[in-house]
Amino acid sequence: AMLGNIVRGETRKQIARDPFFAKSEDVYLYVRRRIILGRDGNGTILKVSSLAEEFDASSSSVLDALRLLEADGCGSMLGSDSFIVPGYNVIHMVSIVGRRIEIEAGAALKFIADDSTFDAAIAGLKERHESMMQVASRIIAEKGTSNYESLLSTFVELDIDFHLALLEFSGQQQLLPELQRLVTQVLVGTQTMAIDARSSEVLSEH
């Protein structure tokens, strides 16, 4: 739970004082970014020993990071020494998106029906959407530059935050872990399916 708070930016001052958690956060953010941006996907296996060597971290620090990534929906542990990024097909995606829409639609109906929270909810969602659009404009303008991947990563996190805000404004915080997994799985699945499609095109050309 403590690591979960750290990687979400809520206890950043502790990171500077505790190198154990700083290493876990480094691994978490690095692997999460690679998966969500499609650098690792569809069956990629990440070894705890390799990540520990790369980050000069202990195996326990790496395991903490990978277990949090598993909880986030980025993949699954294979025993205690490996982590696999899942492969998705259309059937998987339909099921995941369907459940996500079910949760979000219920949340939207709940805050729409509550006059005491409606205005604040709409203002909060509008603010988040505007932030996303600002970053999207920069992504288009700065494609091919050194900032491009960082902007993509920022957009992804803003997108996740937008979806989670629907639950927060409806007062259904108990569903936040499930929705975060679903939103992350949609992002990971979209990337892995896109990689498969590009690979098939390359193979067919040869």
PDB file of N, CA and C in Angstrom, residues 3 14 37 46 51 72 77 82 84 90 97 102 104 111 124 137 143 146 153-155 169 182 189-190:
ATOM      1  N   LEU A   3       3.886   1.604  -1.272  1.00  0.00           N
ATOM      2  CA  LEU A   3       4.435   1.807  -2.606  1.00  0.00           C
ATOM      3  C   LEU A   3       3.385   2.361  -3.535  1.00  0.00           C
ATOM      4  N   GLN A  14       8.952  11.162   0.900  1.00  0.00           N
ATOM      5  CA  GLN A  14       9.510   9.959   1.493  1.00  0.00           C
ATOM      6  C   GLN A  14      10.493   9.275   0.552  1.00  0.00           C
ATOM      7  N   LEU A  37       2.897   2.208 -23.632  1.00  0.00           N
ATOM      8  CA  LEU A  37       3.265   2.791 -24.925  1.00  0.00           C
ATOM      9  C   LEU A  37       3.536   1.723 -25.980  1.00  0.00           C
ATOM     10  N   LEU A  46       9.296 -10.427 -18.633  1.00  0.00           N
ATOM     11  CA  LEU A  46      10.311  -9.611 -17.975  1.00  0.00           C
ATOM     12  C   LEU A  46      10.842 -10.377 -16.776  1.00  0.00           C
ATOM     13  N   LEU A  51      15.771  -6.961 -14.394  1.00  0.00           N
ATOM     14  CA  LEU A  51      15.376  -5.623 -13.953  1.00  0.00           C
ATOM     15  C   LEU A  51      16.171  -5.192 -12.724  1.00  0.00           C
ATOM     16  N   ASP A  72      -2.462  -3.197 -11.184  1.00  0.00           N
ATOM     17  CA  ASP A  72      -2.915  -2.145 -12.105  1.00  0.00           C
ATOM     18  C   ASP A  72      -3.492  -2.702 -13.405  1.00  0.00           C
ATOM     19  N   MET A  77       2.247 -11.916 -12.698  1.00  0.00           N
ATOM     20  CA  MET A  77       3.456 -12.558 -12.217  1.00  0.00           C
ATOM     21  C   MET A  77       3.476 -14.012 -12.667  1.00  0.00           C
ATOM     22  N   SER A  82       9.407 -13.848 -12.647  1.00  0.00           N
ATOM     23  CA  SER A  82       9.105 -13.304 -13.975  1.00  0.00           C
ATOM     24  C   SER A  82       7.742 -12.607 -13.975  1.00  0.00           C
ATOM     25  N   ILE A  84       4.738 -11.384 -16.993  1.00  0.00           N
ATOM     26  CA  ILE A  84       4.356 -11.482 -18.399  1.00  0.00           C
ATOM     27  C   ILE A  84       3.322 -10.427 -18.753  1.00  0.00           C
ATOM     28  N   VAL A  90      -9.769  -9.780 -29.874  1.00  0.00           N
ATOM     29  CA  VAL A  90     -10.997  -8.976 -29.933  1.00  0.00           C
ATOM     30  C   VAL A  90     -11.996  -9.407 -28.862  1.00  0.00           C
ATOM     31  N   VAL A  97     -13.906  -3.850 -22.343  1.00  0.00           N
ATOM     32  CA  VAL A  97     -14.552  -2.563 -22.626  1.00  0.00           C
ATOM     33  C   VAL A  97     -15.998  -2.571 -22.152  1.00  0.00           C
ATOM     34  N   GLU A 102     -19.983  -0.390 -18.433  1.00  0.00           N
ATOM     35  CA  GLU A 102     -21.027  -0.657 -17.435  1.00  0.00           C
ATOM     36  C   GLU A 102     -20.762   0.136 -16.150  1.00  0.00           C
ATOM     37  N   GLU A 104     -18.745   2.843 -15.786  1.00  0.00           N
ATOM     38  CA  GLU A 104     -18.729   4.292 -16.015  1.00  0.00           C
ATOM     39  C   GLU A 104     -20.133   4.838 -16.265  1.00  0.00           C
ATOM     40  N   PHE A 111     -24.100  10.568 -10.615  1.00  0.00           N
ATOM     41  CA  PHE A 111     -23.840  11.977 -10.301  1.00  0.00           C
ATOM     42  C   PHE A 111     -24.752  12.917 -11.091  1.00  0.00           C
ATOM     43  N   GLY A 124     -15.209  19.426 -12.891  1.00  0.00           N
ATOM     44  CA  GLY A 124     -14.008  18.618 -12.724  1.00  0.00           C
ATOM     45  C   GLY A 124     -13.667  17.819 -13.973  1.00  0.00           C
ATOM     46  N   SER A 137      -2.576  18.382 -28.220  1.00  0.00           N
ATOM     47  CA  SER A 137      -2.092  19.370 -29.194  1.00  0.00           C
ATOM     48  C   SER A 137      -0.569  19.384 -29.236  1.00  0.00           C
ATOM     49  N   LYS A 143       5.614  15.757 -32.526  1.00  0.00           N
ATOM     50  CA  LYS A 143       5.901  14.399 -32.993  1.00  0.00           C
ATOM     51  C   LYS A 143       7.288  14.360 -33.630  1.00  0.00           C
ATOM     52  N   SER A 146      12.295  14.906 -29.032  1.00  0.00           N
ATOM     53  CA  SER A 146      12.692  14.160 -27.832  1.00  0.00           C
ATOM     54  C   SER A 146      11.598  14.171 -26.757  1.00  0.00           C
ATOM     55  N   SER A 153       3.098   9.570 -22.651  1.00  0.00           N
ATOM     56  CA  SER A 153       2.935   8.998 -21.317  1.00  0.00           C
ATOM     57  C   SER A 153       2.064   9.895 -20.446  1.00  0.00           C
ATOM     58  N   THR A 154       2.280  11.198 -20.523  1.00  0.00           N
ATOM     59  CA  THR A 154       1.465  12.141 -19.757  1.00  0.00           C
ATOM     60  C   THR A 154       0.002  12.064 -20.177  1.00  0.00           C
ATOM     61  N   PHE A 155      -0.232  11.970 -21.487  1.00  0.00           N
ATOM     62  CA  PHE A 155      -1.609  11.888 -21.984  1.00  0.00           C
ATOM     63  C   PHE A 155      -2.302  10.638 -21.464  1.00  0.00           C
ATOM     64  N   PHE A 169     -16.485  11.261  -8.511  1.00  0.00           N
ATOM     65  CA  PHE A 169     -17.580  12.231  -8.430  1.00  0.00           C
ATOM     66  C   PHE A 169     -18.914  11.557  -8.110  1.00  0.00           C
ATOM     67  N   LEU A 182      -9.295  -2.065 -15.501  1.00  0.00           N
ATOM     68  CA  LEU A 182      -9.973  -2.151 -16.795  1.00  0.00           C
ATOM     69  C   LEU A 182      -9.451  -1.102 -17.777  1.00  0.00           C
ATOM     70  N   GLY A 189      -4.166  -3.567 -24.135  1.00  0.00           N
ATOM     71  CA  GLY A 189      -4.724  -4.388 -25.206  1.00  0.00           C
ATOM     72  C   GLY A 189      -4.709  -3.691 -26.550  1.00  0.00           C
ATOM     73  N   THR A 190      -5.022  -2.402 -26.549  1.00  0.00           N
ATOM     74  CA  THR A 190      -4.999  -1.632 -27.800  1.00  0.00           C
ATOM     75  C   THR A 190      -3.599  -1.619 -28.398  1.00  0.00           C
TER      76      THR A 190
END
